[in-house]
Amino acid sequence: MARDILLAGVILAGFLGLEFTGLGSSGLLDFAIRFAIFGLLAMSLNLLIGTTGLVSFGHAAYFGMGAYSFGLLMQSGGWSIPAAIAVAILATALLALVVGALCVRLSEIYFAFLTLAFQMLLHSLILSWIGLTGGDQGLMGGIPKPAFWGIELAKPAHLAGFGMFCLLLSVVLLRQIIRSPFGAALRMLRDNPDRAGFLGLSVYRYRLAAFVIAGAFAGLSGVLMSLYVSGAFPTFAFWTTSGEAIFMIMLGGIQVFLGPLVGTAIFLLLNDWITALTEHHGLFMGTILLIITLGLRKGLLDFVMEWRAARRRAAP
Amino acid sequence: MSGGLLELRQLRKNFGGVVATNDVSLRFEPGTLSAIIGPNGAGKTTLFHLITGKLPVSGGEVLLDGSAITGLDRTEIVRRGIGRAFQVANLFPSFVVRDALAAALMAHAGRTASLARSFPPRDVAERADEVMELCGLAHLAGTESRHLSHGDQKLLDIALALALDPKVLLLDEPTAGMGPDERWRMIERVHGLWLARGLTLVFIEHDMDIVFKISQSVRVLRYGAVLAEGTPDEIRRNPAVIEAYLGEEHAL
Ligand SMILES: Nc1ncnc2c1ncn2[C@@H]1O[C@H](COP(=O)(O)OP(=O)(O)OP(=O)(O)O)[C@@H](O)[C@H]1O
Ligand SMILES: [Mg+2]
C-alpha cells in the first residue's frame, strides 16, 4: 500500500511537473484548486464505484447541492465559512440519504438510471426555481468570503491551499473508511452481495451508508467549486459533470485507492492542452479517452498494479 | 460448538408444477456424518436451500435442536447455527484468504459498523488463523481468493461456513469438479474437520466410493422424495436403490 501511494505520488508529480514546464496554459494555483475540486469529486464517487460496487450516474447532484447550498448560505449573510461548509455538507448528506433510500435497493442498471433521474430532477429544479437559484444564469453577484482563522479565501493562494487541505483531509478520511471493518463490509458487498447477506450483513443499510458518505464528500467538493467560481451554476448538477467524474475514475483506475486522483490529473491536463490547441475540444477529448480506456481496458493505475502483480506471481 | 440435531418434517417445495421436494422427513442426529445421494435433479441442492432459508418452503418444517427455524430470515438461520458451503464456490474474489475469513467472522458477529478501527482487528485475525490452520489454508493466507485453485476455493468456501462455528454444516458436493487425488485429499480434510469439531455434518456427493467409505448414514433422494435411508451397507443392499441409482457396480 505504501508503495502504491508512492507510485501514485510519482505519477502525479510527473504530471504536475509537465504542467509547469510551459505546456500548461493555466497557472499552478488555478490547477491546484481545480485538482482539489475534481480529485475530491472523483475520490468520493469511487467510494461507490470502486469500493462498494455501486455505479452511480448521478453523482453530480451532490456536487451541485453542495455548491448551491453553500453559495446561498453565504449570500444570505451572517454565516462564517466553516459553519456554512458544515451545513452545506449536512444538507448534501441529507439529500443523499433520501435519494439513496429510494435507489440502493435496486440492482445495477436500475440503480444507475434512478440516480441519474434524481440528478436530472435536481437540475431542472435549479433551472426552474429562478427566485432562489437564479435559474440558468446561476447564483450571481459573487460569494462573500470573509476571512476565518487567518485564511482569506478571496486570495487565490489561500484558496488553493485550502482546497488542497480539504482534499488531503478527505483522502485520509476515505482511506480510513475503506480500511475499517465498515470498509471491509462494503468490499464484501461489492464482491458478493449474496454471500455477504448470508453472513448477516444488511446489504441495504451498508449501501445506503456508503451512498451518504460519498454524497457528503461530493458536497464538500461542490463547496470548493462555488468558492472557486464565486457562484454556482446549473451545469454543476448536469449529467456531464457526473460523466466527467466517471471518466476521471476510469482513466486513473478504480481498484487502486489513489487511482481517481491520477485520473483527475490526466483529465484536467488533457483538457487544458486540448483547449489551448484546438476548438474541436469535445471531439479530441472523447477520442483520447476512448483510446486510453479501450487500449488499457482499465484505468492507468489498475493497469500498472495488475501488471506488477502478474509479474510477481510469475516470478517464483 | 458441538453438533446440533437437525430434523425435517414433511418438507415440500414446488416450482410451479415441478415438485422438487416431496414430503421429505429426515432426522440428522447430533454429531453424525451423513451423506445425501441421488441422481441429478433429485432435489438435493433444493433441500439445502430450504434448510438454510435461501428458498421459502411450500410446506413442512425444519427444526434445529427441537425448535422450528422454518421461514426465518437466512441470516438468522446462520446465527442459530446452520452453516453451508455451496456447490459452486461462493467467495469474495478480491479478498485474500485471511481477510475473507476475518470479514465473515466480523459480519457474523455484527462488528462491521466501526469506522475508526482498522481491519482486521487482532482478535479476529487470530481466529481467522485458527480456521485456516484447521482447514489447511494457512500457507495461502495472503492469496486473493480469485487466484486460488479450484480445490482451494471449495476449501475456502467450507472454511467461511466453518468460521461461524456452526452446529450443523451442510456441504453441497465438496468434491465437485476435482480430479481423483484432489477428491480424496478434500474428503480427508472434511472428515478431519468433522472429527475435530464434532459437528453434525451433512454432505451431498456423487462419488459412491467416498460416500460408502466415510459416511455413517446415507439418505437417497429421487424425484424430490426419500427413496431410502440407512447405513452404507444397508443402502448398498437395498434393491430399490440399486435399481434406481447405484447400478450393480457399487452393490454388495
Ligand atoms: N429455482 C428453480 N426454479 C424452478 N425449478 C427449479 C429451481 N431450482 C431447482 N429446480 C428444479 O428442481 C429440481 C431439483 O433441483 P436440484 O438443484 O435440487 O437438484 P440436485 O439434486 O441438487 O441436482 P444436481 O445433482 O444436478 O446438483 C430440478 O428438476 C430442477 O430443475
Ligand atoms: Mg445440486
Coordinates of C-alpha atoms and ligand atoms in Angstrom, one line a residue:
Chain A
M1 CA 0.0 0.0 0.0
A2 CA 2.8 2.4 0.9
R3 CA 4.3 1.6 -2.5
D4 CA 1.0 2.2 -4.3
I5 CA 0.9 5.6 -2.7
L6 CA 4.4 6.4 -3.7
L7 CA 3.8 5.3 -7.2
A8 CA 0.7 7.4 -7.5
G9 CA 2.6 10.3 -6.0
V10 CA 5.4 10.0 -8.5
I11 CA 3.0 9.9 -11.5
L12 CA 1.2 12.8 -10.0
A13 CA 4.3 14.8 -9.5
G14 CA 5.3 14.0 -13.1
F15 CA 2.0 15.4 -14.4
L16 CA 2.3 18.4 -12.2
G17 CA 5.8 18.9 -13.4
L18 CA 4.6 18.8 -17.0
E19 CA 2.1 21.5 -16.3
F20 CA 4.8 23.9 -15.3
T21 CA 7.3 23.2 -18.0
G22 CA 5.5 25.6 -20.2
L23 CA 3.0 23.1 -21.7
G24 CA 0.2 24.1 -19.4
S25 CA -2.0 27.0 -20.2
S26 CA -3.1 27.8 -16.7
G27 CA -1.1 28.6 -13.6
L28 CA -0.1 26.5 -10.6
L29 CA -2.7 27.9 -8.2
D30 CA -5.5 27.5 -10.7
F31 CA -4.6 24.0 -11.4
A32 CA -4.2 23.1 -7.8
I33 CA -7.7 24.3 -6.9
R34 CA -9.3 22.5 -9.8
F35 CA -7.3 19.4 -9.0
A36 CA -8.6 19.6 -5.4
I37 CA -12.2 20.0 -6.5
F38 CA -12.4 17.3 -9.1
G39 CA -10.0 15.0 -7.3
L40 CA -12.3 15.1 -4.3
L41 CA -15.3 14.5 -6.5
A42 CA -13.7 11.5 -8.2
M43 CA -12.4 10.0 -4.9
S44 CA -15.9 10.3 -3.4
L45 CA -17.5 8.7 -6.4
N46 CA -15.0 5.9 -6.3
L47 CA -16.1 5.0 -2.8
L48 CA -19.3 4.0 -4.5
I49 CA -18.0 2.5 -7.7
G50 CA -14.6 1.0 -6.7
T51 CA -15.3 0.1 -3.1
T52 CA -19.0 -0.7 -2.9
G53 CA -19.6 -1.7 -6.5
L54 CA -22.5 0.8 -7.0
V55 CA -22.2 2.6 -10.3
S56 CA -24.0 5.9 -9.8
F57 CA -24.6 8.1 -12.9
G58 CA -26.0 10.9 -10.8
H59 CA -23.1 11.8 -8.5
A60 CA -23.1 15.4 -9.7
A61 CA -26.4 16.0 -7.9
Y62 CA -24.4 16.1 -4.6
F63 CA -21.7 18.3 -6.2
G64 CA -24.4 20.8 -7.2
M65 CA -26.2 20.5 -3.9
G66 CA -23.0 21.4 -2.0
A67 CA -22.3 24.3 -4.3
Y68 CA -25.7 25.8 -4.2
S69 CA -26.4 25.3 -0.5
F70 CA -23.0 26.8 0.4
G71 CA -23.5 29.7 -2.1
L72 CA -27.0 30.5 -0.8
L73 CA -25.9 30.4 2.8
M74 CA -23.0 32.8 2.2
Q75 CA -25.1 35.2 0.2
S76 CA -27.8 35.2 2.9
G77 CA -25.1 36.9 5.0
G78 CA -24.1 36.4 8.6
W79 CA -22.6 32.9 8.1
S80 CA -18.9 32.2 8.7
I81 CA -17.3 30.0 6.0
P82 CA -16.6 27.0 8.3
A83 CA -20.2 27.0 9.6
A84 CA -21.6 27.3 6.0
I85 CA -19.4 24.5 4.9
A86 CA -20.6 22.2 7.7
V87 CA -24.3 23.0 7.0
A88 CA -23.8 22.6 3.2
I89 CA -22.2 19.1 3.7
L90 CA -25.1 18.2 6.1
A91 CA -27.7 19.3 3.6
T92 CA -26.0 17.3 0.9
A93 CA -25.8 14.2 3.1
L94 CA -29.5 14.6 3.8
L95 CA -30.3 14.7 0.1
A96 CA -28.1 11.7 -0.5
L97 CA -29.9 9.9 2.4
V98 CA -33.3 10.5 0.7
V99 CA -32.2 9.6 -2.8
G100 CA -30.2 6.7 -1.6
A101 CA -33.0 5.3 0.5
L102 CA -35.0 5.0 -2.8
C103 CA -32.2 3.8 -5.0
V104 CA -29.8 1.4 -3.2
R105 CA -32.3 -1.4 -3.1
L106 CA -32.3 -1.6 -6.9
S107 CA -29.8 -3.7 -8.8
E108 CA -27.1 -2.3 -11.1
I109 CA -28.7 -0.8 -14.1
Y110 CA -31.8 0.4 -12.4
F111 CA -29.7 2.0 -9.6
A112 CA -27.5 3.7 -12.2
F113 CA -30.5 5.2 -14.0
L114 CA -32.5 6.1 -11.0
T115 CA -29.6 8.1 -9.6
L116 CA -29.3 9.8 -12.9
A117 CA -33.1 10.6 -12.9
F118 CA -32.8 12.2 -9.4
Q119 CA -29.9 14.3 -10.6
M120 CA -31.9 15.5 -13.7
L121 CA -34.7 16.3 -11.3
L122 CA -32.4 18.5 -9.2
H123 CA -31.0 20.1 -12.3
S124 CA -34.5 21.1 -13.6
L125 CA -35.4 22.3 -10.1
I126 CA -32.4 24.6 -10.1
L127 CA -33.4 25.8 -13.6
S128 CA -37.0 26.5 -12.7
W129 CA -36.7 27.9 -9.2
I130 CA -35.4 31.1 -10.5
G131 CA -36.2 33.2 -7.4
L132 CA -33.9 31.1 -5.3
T133 CA -31.2 29.9 -7.7
G134 CA -31.1 32.4 -10.5
G135 CA -32.2 29.7 -13.0
D136 CA -29.9 29.2 -15.9
Q137 CA -27.9 32.4 -15.0
G138 CA -26.7 30.6 -11.9
L139 CA -26.1 32.2 -8.5
M140 CA -24.9 35.7 -9.5
G141 CA -23.4 38.5 -7.6
G142 CA -20.4 36.7 -6.2
I143 CA -20.0 34.8 -2.9
P144 CA -18.7 36.7 0.0
K145 CA -15.5 35.2 1.5
P146 CA -15.0 36.6 5.0
A147 CA -11.6 35.7 6.5
F148 CA -11.6 33.0 9.1
W149 CA -8.7 31.7 11.3
G150 CA -6.4 33.9 9.3
I151 CA -7.4 32.3 6.0
E152 CA -8.6 34.7 3.2
L153 CA -10.2 32.6 0.5
A154 CA -10.5 35.6 -1.7
K155 CA -6.8 35.2 -2.4
P156 CA -6.0 32.5 -4.9
A157 CA -3.1 31.2 -3.0
H158 CA -5.2 30.8 0.2
L159 CA -8.0 29.2 -1.8
A160 CA -5.6 26.7 -3.5
G161 CA -4.0 25.8 -0.1
F162 CA -7.4 25.4 1.5
G163 CA -8.6 23.2 -1.4
M164 CA -5.5 21.0 -1.1
F165 CA -6.0 20.8 2.6
C166 CA -9.6 19.7 2.1
L167 CA -8.5 17.1 -0.5
L168 CA -5.8 15.7 1.8
L169 CA -8.1 15.5 4.8
S170 CA -10.8 13.8 2.7
V171 CA -8.3 11.4 1.3
V172 CA -7.1 10.4 4.7
L173 CA -10.6 10.0 6.0
L174 CA -11.7 8.0 3.0
R175 CA -8.7 5.8 3.3
Q176 CA -9.5 5.1 7.0
I177 CA -13.1 4.3 6.0
I178 CA -12.0 1.8 3.3
R179 CA -9.6 0.2 5.7
S180 CA -12.0 -0.1 8.6
P181 CA -14.4 -3.0 9.3
F182 CA -17.1 -0.9 7.7
G183 CA -15.0 -0.6 4.6
A184 CA -14.4 -4.4 4.6
A185 CA -18.2 -4.8 4.7
L186 CA -18.6 -2.5 1.6
R187 CA -16.0 -4.6 -0.3
M188 CA -17.8 -7.8 0.6
L189 CA -21.0 -6.2 -0.8
R190 CA -19.1 -5.4 -4.0
D191 CA -17.6 -8.8 -4.4
N192 CA -20.6 -10.9 -3.5
P193 CA -23.7 -9.3 -2.0
D194 CA -25.5 -12.6 -1.8
R195 CA -22.9 -14.3 0.4
A196 CA -22.5 -11.1 2.4
G197 CA -26.2 -11.2 3.1
F198 CA -25.9 -14.8 4.2
L199 CA -23.2 -13.8 6.7
G200 CA -25.5 -11.3 8.3
L201 CA -24.7 -8.0 6.6
S202 CA -27.6 -5.7 5.8
V203 CA -27.0 -5.0 2.1
Y204 CA -29.4 -2.1 2.2
R205 CA -28.0 -0.3 5.2
Y206 CA -24.4 -0.6 4.2
R207 CA -25.0 0.5 0.7
L208 CA -27.1 3.5 2.0
A209 CA -24.3 4.5 4.4
A210 CA -21.8 4.4 1.6
F211 CA -24.1 6.5 -0.6
V212 CA -24.5 9.1 2.1
I213 CA -20.8 9.3 2.9
A214 CA -19.9 9.6 -0.8
G215 CA -22.6 12.3 -1.2
A216 CA -21.2 14.2 1.7
F217 CA -17.7 14.3 0.2
A218 CA -19.1 15.3 -3.1
G219 CA -20.9 18.1 -1.3
L220 CA -17.5 19.4 0.0
S221 CA -16.1 19.3 -3.4
G222 CA -19.1 21.3 -4.6
V223 CA -18.4 23.9 -1.8
L224 CA -14.9 24.3 -3.1
M225 CA -16.2 24.7 -6.6
S226 CA -18.6 27.5 -5.6
L227 CA -15.7 29.2 -3.8
Y228 CA -13.5 28.8 -6.9
V229 CA -16.0 30.3 -9.4
S230 CA -17.6 32.6 -6.7
G231 CA -21.0 31.4 -7.7
A232 CA -23.0 28.2 -8.6
F233 CA -24.3 27.1 -12.0
P234 CA -26.8 24.5 -13.2
T235 CA -24.1 22.6 -15.1
F236 CA -22.7 21.6 -11.7
A237 CA -25.7 19.3 -11.3
F238 CA -25.9 18.3 -15.0
W239 CA -25.1 14.8 -16.2
T240 CA -22.0 15.9 -18.0
T241 CA -20.4 16.6 -14.6
S242 CA -21.2 13.1 -13.4
G243 CA -19.8 11.8 -16.7
E244 CA -16.6 13.7 -16.2
A245 CA -16.2 12.2 -12.7
I246 CA -16.7 8.7 -14.1
F247 CA -14.2 9.4 -16.8
M248 CA -11.6 10.5 -14.3
I249 CA -12.1 7.3 -12.3
M250 CA -11.9 5.2 -15.4
L251 CA -8.7 6.9 -16.6
G252 CA -6.9 6.5 -13.3
G253 CA -8.3 3.2 -12.2
I254 CA -10.9 2.1 -9.7
Q255 CA -9.1 -0.7 -7.8
V256 CA -6.1 1.4 -6.6
F257 CA -7.0 3.8 -3.9
L258 CA -5.4 6.9 -5.4
G259 CA -6.3 5.9 -9.0
P260 CA -9.1 8.6 -9.2
L261 CA -6.6 11.3 -8.4
V262 CA -4.2 10.2 -11.1
G263 CA -7.2 10.1 -13.4
T264 CA -8.2 13.6 -12.4
A265 CA -4.7 14.9 -13.1
I266 CA -4.7 13.3 -16.6
F267 CA -8.2 14.6 -17.3
L268 CA -7.5 18.2 -16.3
L269 CA -4.2 18.3 -18.2
L270 CA -5.6 16.8 -21.3
N271 CA -8.5 19.3 -21.1
D272 CA -6.1 22.2 -20.8
W273 CA -3.8 21.2 -23.6
I274 CA -6.6 20.4 -26.0
T275 CA -8.5 23.6 -25.2
A276 CA -5.3 25.5 -25.9
L277 CA -4.6 23.7 -29.2
T278 CA -8.0 23.3 -30.9
E279 CA -11.6 24.4 -30.8
H280 CA -12.9 20.9 -31.5
H281 CA -12.4 20.2 -27.9
G282 CA -15.0 17.6 -27.3
L283 CA -14.0 15.5 -30.3
F284 CA -10.4 15.3 -29.3
M285 CA -11.1 14.7 -25.7
G286 CA -13.5 12.0 -26.5
T287 CA -11.1 10.3 -28.9
I288 CA -8.2 10.3 -26.4
L289 CA -10.4 9.0 -23.6
L290 CA -11.7 6.2 -25.9
I291 CA -8.2 5.2 -26.9
I292 CA -7.0 5.1 -23.3
T293 CA -9.9 3.1 -22.0
L294 CA -10.2 0.7 -24.9
G295 CA -6.4 0.4 -25.1
L296 CA -5.7 -0.5 -21.5
R297 CA -9.2 -1.8 -20.8
K298 CA -8.8 -0.4 -17.3
G299 CA -7.6 2.7 -15.5
L300 CA -3.9 3.5 -15.7
L301 CA -3.1 2.6 -12.1
D302 CA -5.2 -0.6 -12.2
F303 CA -3.2 -1.5 -15.3
V304 CA 0.1 -0.8 -13.7
M305 CA -0.7 -2.6 -10.5
E306 CA -2.1 -5.7 -12.2
W307 CA 0.8 -5.9 -14.5
R308 CA 3.1 -5.8 -11.5
A309 CA 1.1 -8.4 -9.6
A310 CA 1.1 -10.7 -12.6
R311 CA 4.9 -10.4 -12.8
R312 CA 5.3 -11.1 -9.1
R313 CA 3.1 -14.2 -9.4
A314 CA 5.1 -15.4 -12.4
A315 CA 8.5 -14.8 -10.7
P316 CA 8.7 -17.6 -8.1
Chain B
M1 CA -19.6 -25.8 19.4
S2 CA -20.7 -29.4 19.2
G3 CA -23.3 -30.9 16.9
G4 CA -27.0 -30.0 16.7
L5 CA -30.0 -32.1 15.9
L6 CA -31.5 -31.3 12.5
E7 CA -35.0 -32.6 11.8
L8 CA -37.0 -32.1 8.6
R9 CA -40.8 -32.8 8.8
Q10 CA -42.9 -33.3 5.7
L11 CA -40.8 -30.7 3.8
R12 CA -42.2 -29.7 0.4
K13 CA -41.2 -27.4 -2.4
N14 CA -43.0 -26.8 -5.6
F15 CA -41.6 -24.8 -8.5
G16 CA -44.8 -24.2 -10.5
G17 CA -45.7 -27.8 -11.5
V18 CA -42.3 -29.3 -10.5
V19 CA -42.2 -30.9 -7.1
A20 CA -38.6 -30.5 -6.2
T21 CA -39.0 -31.6 -2.6
N22 CA -41.8 -34.1 -1.9
D23 CA -42.7 -34.7 1.8
V24 CA -39.2 -35.2 3.0
S25 CA -38.9 -36.2 6.6
L26 CA -35.4 -36.8 7.8
R27 CA -33.5 -36.7 11.1
F28 CA -29.8 -36.0 11.5
E29 CA -28.6 -36.9 14.9
P30 CA -26.1 -34.6 16.7
G31 CA -22.5 -35.1 15.8
T32 CA -23.2 -37.6 12.9
L33 CA -21.7 -37.6 9.4
S34 CA -24.3 -38.3 6.8
A35 CA -24.3 -38.3 3.0
I36 CA -27.2 -37.4 0.7
I37 CA -27.1 -39.1 -2.7
G38 CA -29.4 -39.2 -5.7
P39 CA -29.4 -38.6 -9.4
N40 CA -29.1 -35.2 -11.0
G41 CA -32.2 -33.1 -10.4
A42 CA -33.3 -35.2 -7.4
G43 CA -33.7 -32.2 -5.3
K44 CA -30.6 -32.4 -3.1
T45 CA -29.5 -28.8 -3.5
T46 CA -33.1 -27.6 -3.2
L47 CA -33.2 -29.4 0.2
F48 CA -30.2 -27.4 1.4
H49 CA -31.9 -24.2 0.1
L50 CA -34.9 -24.9 2.1
I51 CA -33.0 -25.7 5.3
T52 CA -30.9 -22.5 5.0
G53 CA -33.7 -20.2 4.2
K54 CA -32.4 -19.4 0.7
L55 CA -35.8 -20.5 -0.7
P56 CA -39.1 -20.4 1.1
V57 CA -40.7 -23.8 1.8
S58 CA -44.1 -24.7 0.3
G59 CA -44.9 -26.8 3.3
G60 CA -43.5 -28.6 6.3
E61 CA -41.0 -27.8 9.0
V62 CA -37.3 -27.6 9.7
L63 CA -36.2 -27.9 13.3
L64 CA -32.8 -27.3 14.9
D65 CA -32.4 -28.8 18.4
G66 CA -36.2 -29.1 18.6
S67 CA -37.1 -25.5 17.7
A68 CA -38.6 -24.6 14.4
I69 CA -36.5 -22.4 12.1
T70 CA -38.8 -22.6 9.1
G71 CA -39.4 -19.2 7.5
L72 CA -36.8 -17.4 9.5
D73 CA -34.5 -15.0 7.7
R74 CA -31.5 -16.8 6.3
T75 CA -29.2 -14.6 8.4
E76 CA -31.0 -15.7 11.5
I77 CA -30.7 -19.3 10.4
V78 CA -26.9 -18.9 10.2
R79 CA -26.9 -17.3 13.6
R80 CA -28.9 -20.3 15.0
G81 CA -26.0 -22.5 13.9
I82 CA -26.5 -23.8 10.4
G83 CA -23.6 -23.3 8.1
R84 CA -23.4 -24.1 4.4
A85 CA -20.9 -24.4 1.6
F86 CA -22.0 -24.1 -2.0
Q87 CA -22.0 -26.4 -5.0
V88 CA -20.1 -23.7 -6.8
A89 CA -17.7 -21.9 -4.5
N90 CA -19.3 -18.7 -3.4
L91 CA -16.4 -16.4 -2.4
F92 CA -15.3 -12.8 -2.1
P93 CA -12.9 -12.8 -5.1
S94 CA -10.8 -9.7 -4.2
F95 CA -10.2 -10.7 -0.5
V96 CA -7.1 -12.5 0.5
V97 CA -7.9 -15.7 2.4
R98 CA -7.2 -14.3 5.8
D99 CA -9.3 -11.2 5.2
A100 CA -12.2 -13.2 3.8
L101 CA -12.4 -15.3 6.9
A102 CA -11.9 -12.2 9.2
A103 CA -14.7 -10.4 7.3
A104 CA -17.0 -13.3 7.6
L105 CA -16.3 -13.5 11.3
M106 CA -17.0 -9.8 11.8
A107 CA -20.1 -9.7 9.7
H108 CA -21.5 -12.7 11.6
A109 CA -20.7 -11.0 14.9
G110 CA -22.3 -7.7 13.8
R111 CA -19.0 -5.9 14.2
T112 CA -18.7 -4.2 10.8
A113 CA -20.2 -0.9 11.8
S114 CA -16.9 0.5 13.1
L115 CA -15.2 3.2 11.0
A116 CA -12.4 4.0 13.4
R117 CA -10.7 0.7 13.9
S118 CA -8.6 -0.9 11.2
F119 CA -9.5 -4.2 9.6
P120 CA -9.0 -6.9 10.7
P121 CA -8.7 -6.4 14.4
R122 CA -6.1 -8.6 16.0
D123 CA -8.5 -10.9 17.9
V124 CA -10.4 -11.6 14.7
A125 CA -7.3 -12.1 12.7
E126 CA -6.2 -14.7 15.2
R127 CA -9.5 -16.6 14.9
A128 CA -9.1 -16.5 11.2
D129 CA -5.7 -18.0 11.5
E130 CA -7.1 -20.8 13.6
V131 CA -9.7 -21.6 11.0
M132 CA -7.1 -21.5 8.2
E133 CA -4.9 -23.9 10.2
L134 CA -7.8 -26.3 10.7
C135 CA -8.7 -26.2 7.0
G136 CA -5.1 -26.4 5.8
L137 CA -5.2 -23.0 4.2
A138 CA -2.6 -21.3 6.3
H139 CA 0.0 -21.2 3.6
L140 CA -2.4 -19.3 1.4
A141 CA -3.3 -16.6 3.9
G142 CA -2.1 -13.8 1.7
T143 CA -3.5 -15.1 -1.6
E144 CA -6.5 -13.5 -3.2
S145 CA -9.5 -15.8 -3.4
R146 CA -9.8 -15.4 -7.1
H147 CA -6.3 -16.7 -7.6
L148 CA -6.8 -19.9 -5.6
S149 CA -7.0 -23.3 -7.3
H150 CA -10.4 -24.8 -7.8
G151 CA -9.9 -27.2 -4.8
D152 CA -8.7 -24.4 -2.5
Q153 CA -11.7 -22.3 -3.5
K154 CA -14.0 -25.1 -2.4
L155 CA -12.0 -25.4 0.8
L156 CA -12.2 -21.7 1.5
D157 CA -16.0 -21.8 0.9
I158 CA -16.2 -24.5 3.6
A159 CA -13.8 -22.5 5.9
L160 CA -16.1 -19.5 5.5
A161 CA -19.0 -21.5 6.8
L162 CA -16.9 -23.2 9.5
A163 CA -15.6 -19.8 10.8
L164 CA -19.1 -19.1 12.1
D165 CA -19.0 -22.1 14.4
P166 CA -22.0 -23.9 13.1
K167 CA -23.7 -26.8 14.9
V168 CA -24.8 -28.2 11.6
L169 CA -22.7 -27.9 8.5
L170 CA -24.1 -28.6 5.0
L171 CA -21.7 -29.2 2.2
D172 CA -23.0 -29.3 -1.3
E173 CA -20.7 -31.5 -3.4
P174 CA -17.5 -30.6 -1.7
T175 CA -15.5 -32.6 -4.3
A176 CA -17.3 -31.4 -7.4
G177 CA -15.0 -30.7 -10.4
M178 CA -11.9 -32.3 -8.8
G179 CA -9.6 -34.9 -10.0
P180 CA -9.4 -38.3 -8.1
D181 CA -6.4 -37.4 -6.0
E182 CA -7.7 -34.0 -5.1
R183 CA -11.1 -35.5 -4.2
W184 CA -9.6 -37.8 -1.6
R185 CA -7.5 -35.1 -0.1
M186 CA -10.6 -32.9 0.2
I187 CA -12.7 -35.6 1.7
E188 CA -10.0 -36.4 4.3
R189 CA -10.0 -32.7 5.2
V190 CA -13.7 -32.7 5.6
H191 CA -13.5 -35.9 7.7
G192 CA -10.8 -34.3 9.8
L193 CA -12.9 -31.2 10.4
W194 CA -15.8 -33.3 11.5
L195 CA -13.7 -35.2 13.9
A196 CA -12.1 -32.0 15.3
R197 CA -15.3 -30.1 15.7
G198 CA -17.8 -32.8 16.5
L199 CA -20.4 -31.0 14.4
T200 CA -23.3 -32.5 12.6
L201 CA -22.2 -32.8 9.0
V202 CA -24.3 -33.5 6.0
F203 CA -22.8 -33.6 2.6
I204 CA -24.1 -34.2 -0.9
E205 CA -21.8 -36.4 -3.0
H206 CA -21.9 -38.2 -6.3
D207 CA -18.8 -40.3 -5.8
M208 CA -20.1 -43.5 -4.3
D209 CA -16.6 -44.7 -3.2
I210 CA -16.4 -41.6 -1.0
V211 CA -19.9 -41.9 0.3
F212 CA -19.6 -45.5 1.4
K213 CA -16.1 -45.0 2.8
I214 CA -16.7 -42.1 5.2
S215 CA -20.4 -41.6 6.0
Q216 CA -22.2 -43.1 9.0
S217 CA -25.5 -43.0 7.3
V218 CA -26.8 -42.4 3.8
R219 CA -30.1 -40.8 2.5
V220 CA -31.1 -41.4 -1.0
L221 CA -33.3 -38.9 -2.8
R222 CA -35.2 -39.4 -6.1
Y223 CA -37.8 -37.1 -7.7
G224 CA -37.7 -35.0 -4.6
A225 CA -38.7 -37.8 -2.2
V226 CA -36.7 -40.0 0.1
L227 CA -36.1 -43.3 -1.6
A228 CA -34.2 -45.0 1.2
E229 CA -32.1 -44.3 4.3
G230 CA -29.7 -46.4 6.3
T231 CA -26.1 -47.3 6.9
P232 CA -23.8 -47.6 3.8
D233 CA -24.1 -51.3 3.9
E234 CA -27.9 -51.3 4.1
I235 CA -28.0 -48.8 1.2
R236 CA -25.8 -51.0 -0.9
R237 CA -28.1 -53.9 -0.4
N238 CA -31.3 -52.0 -1.0
P239 CA -32.8 -53.3 -4.3
A240 CA -34.7 -50.1 -4.9
V241 CA -31.6 -48.0 -4.6
I242 CA -29.6 -50.4 -6.8
E243 CA -32.1 -50.3 -9.5
A244 CA -32.8 -46.6 -9.4
Y245 CA -29.4 -45.2 -8.9
L246 CA -26.4 -47.3 -7.9
G247 CA -26.4 -50.0 -10.6
E248 CA -24.6 -53.2 -10.0
E249 CA -21.2 -51.6 -9.7
H250 CA -21.5 -50.5 -6.1
A251 CA -24.0 -53.1 -4.8
L252 CA -22.9 -55.5 -2.1
Ligands
LIG1 N1 -35.4 -22.0 -8.9 C1 -35.9 -23.1 -9.6 N2 -37.0 -22.9 -10.4 C2 -37.6 -23.9 -11.0 N3 -37.1 -25.2 -10.9 C3 -36.1 -25.4 -10.1 C4 -35.4 -24.4 -9.4 N4 -34.4 -24.9 -8.7 C5 -34.4 -26.2 -9.0 N5 -35.4 -26.6 -9.8 C6 -35.7 -27.9 -10.2 O1 -35.9 -28.7 -9.1 C7 -35.3 -30.0 -9.3 C8 -34.3 -30.3 -8.2 O2 -33.1 -29.5 -8.5 P1 -31.8 -29.5 -7.5 O3 -30.9 -28.5 -8.0 O4 -32.2 -29.5 -6.1 O5 -31.2 -30.9 -7.9 P2 -29.9 -31.6 -7.3 O6 -30.3 -32.9 -6.7 O7 -29.1 -30.7 -6.5 O8 -29.1 -32.0 -8.7 P3 -27.5 -32.0 -9.0 O9 -27.1 -33.3 -8.6 O10 -27.5 -31.8 -10.5 O11 -26.9 -30.8 -8.3 C9 -34.8 -30.0 -10.7 O12 -35.8 -30.6 -11.5 C10 -34.6 -28.5 -11.0 O13 -34.8 -28.3 -12.4
MG2 MG -27.2 -29.8 -6.7

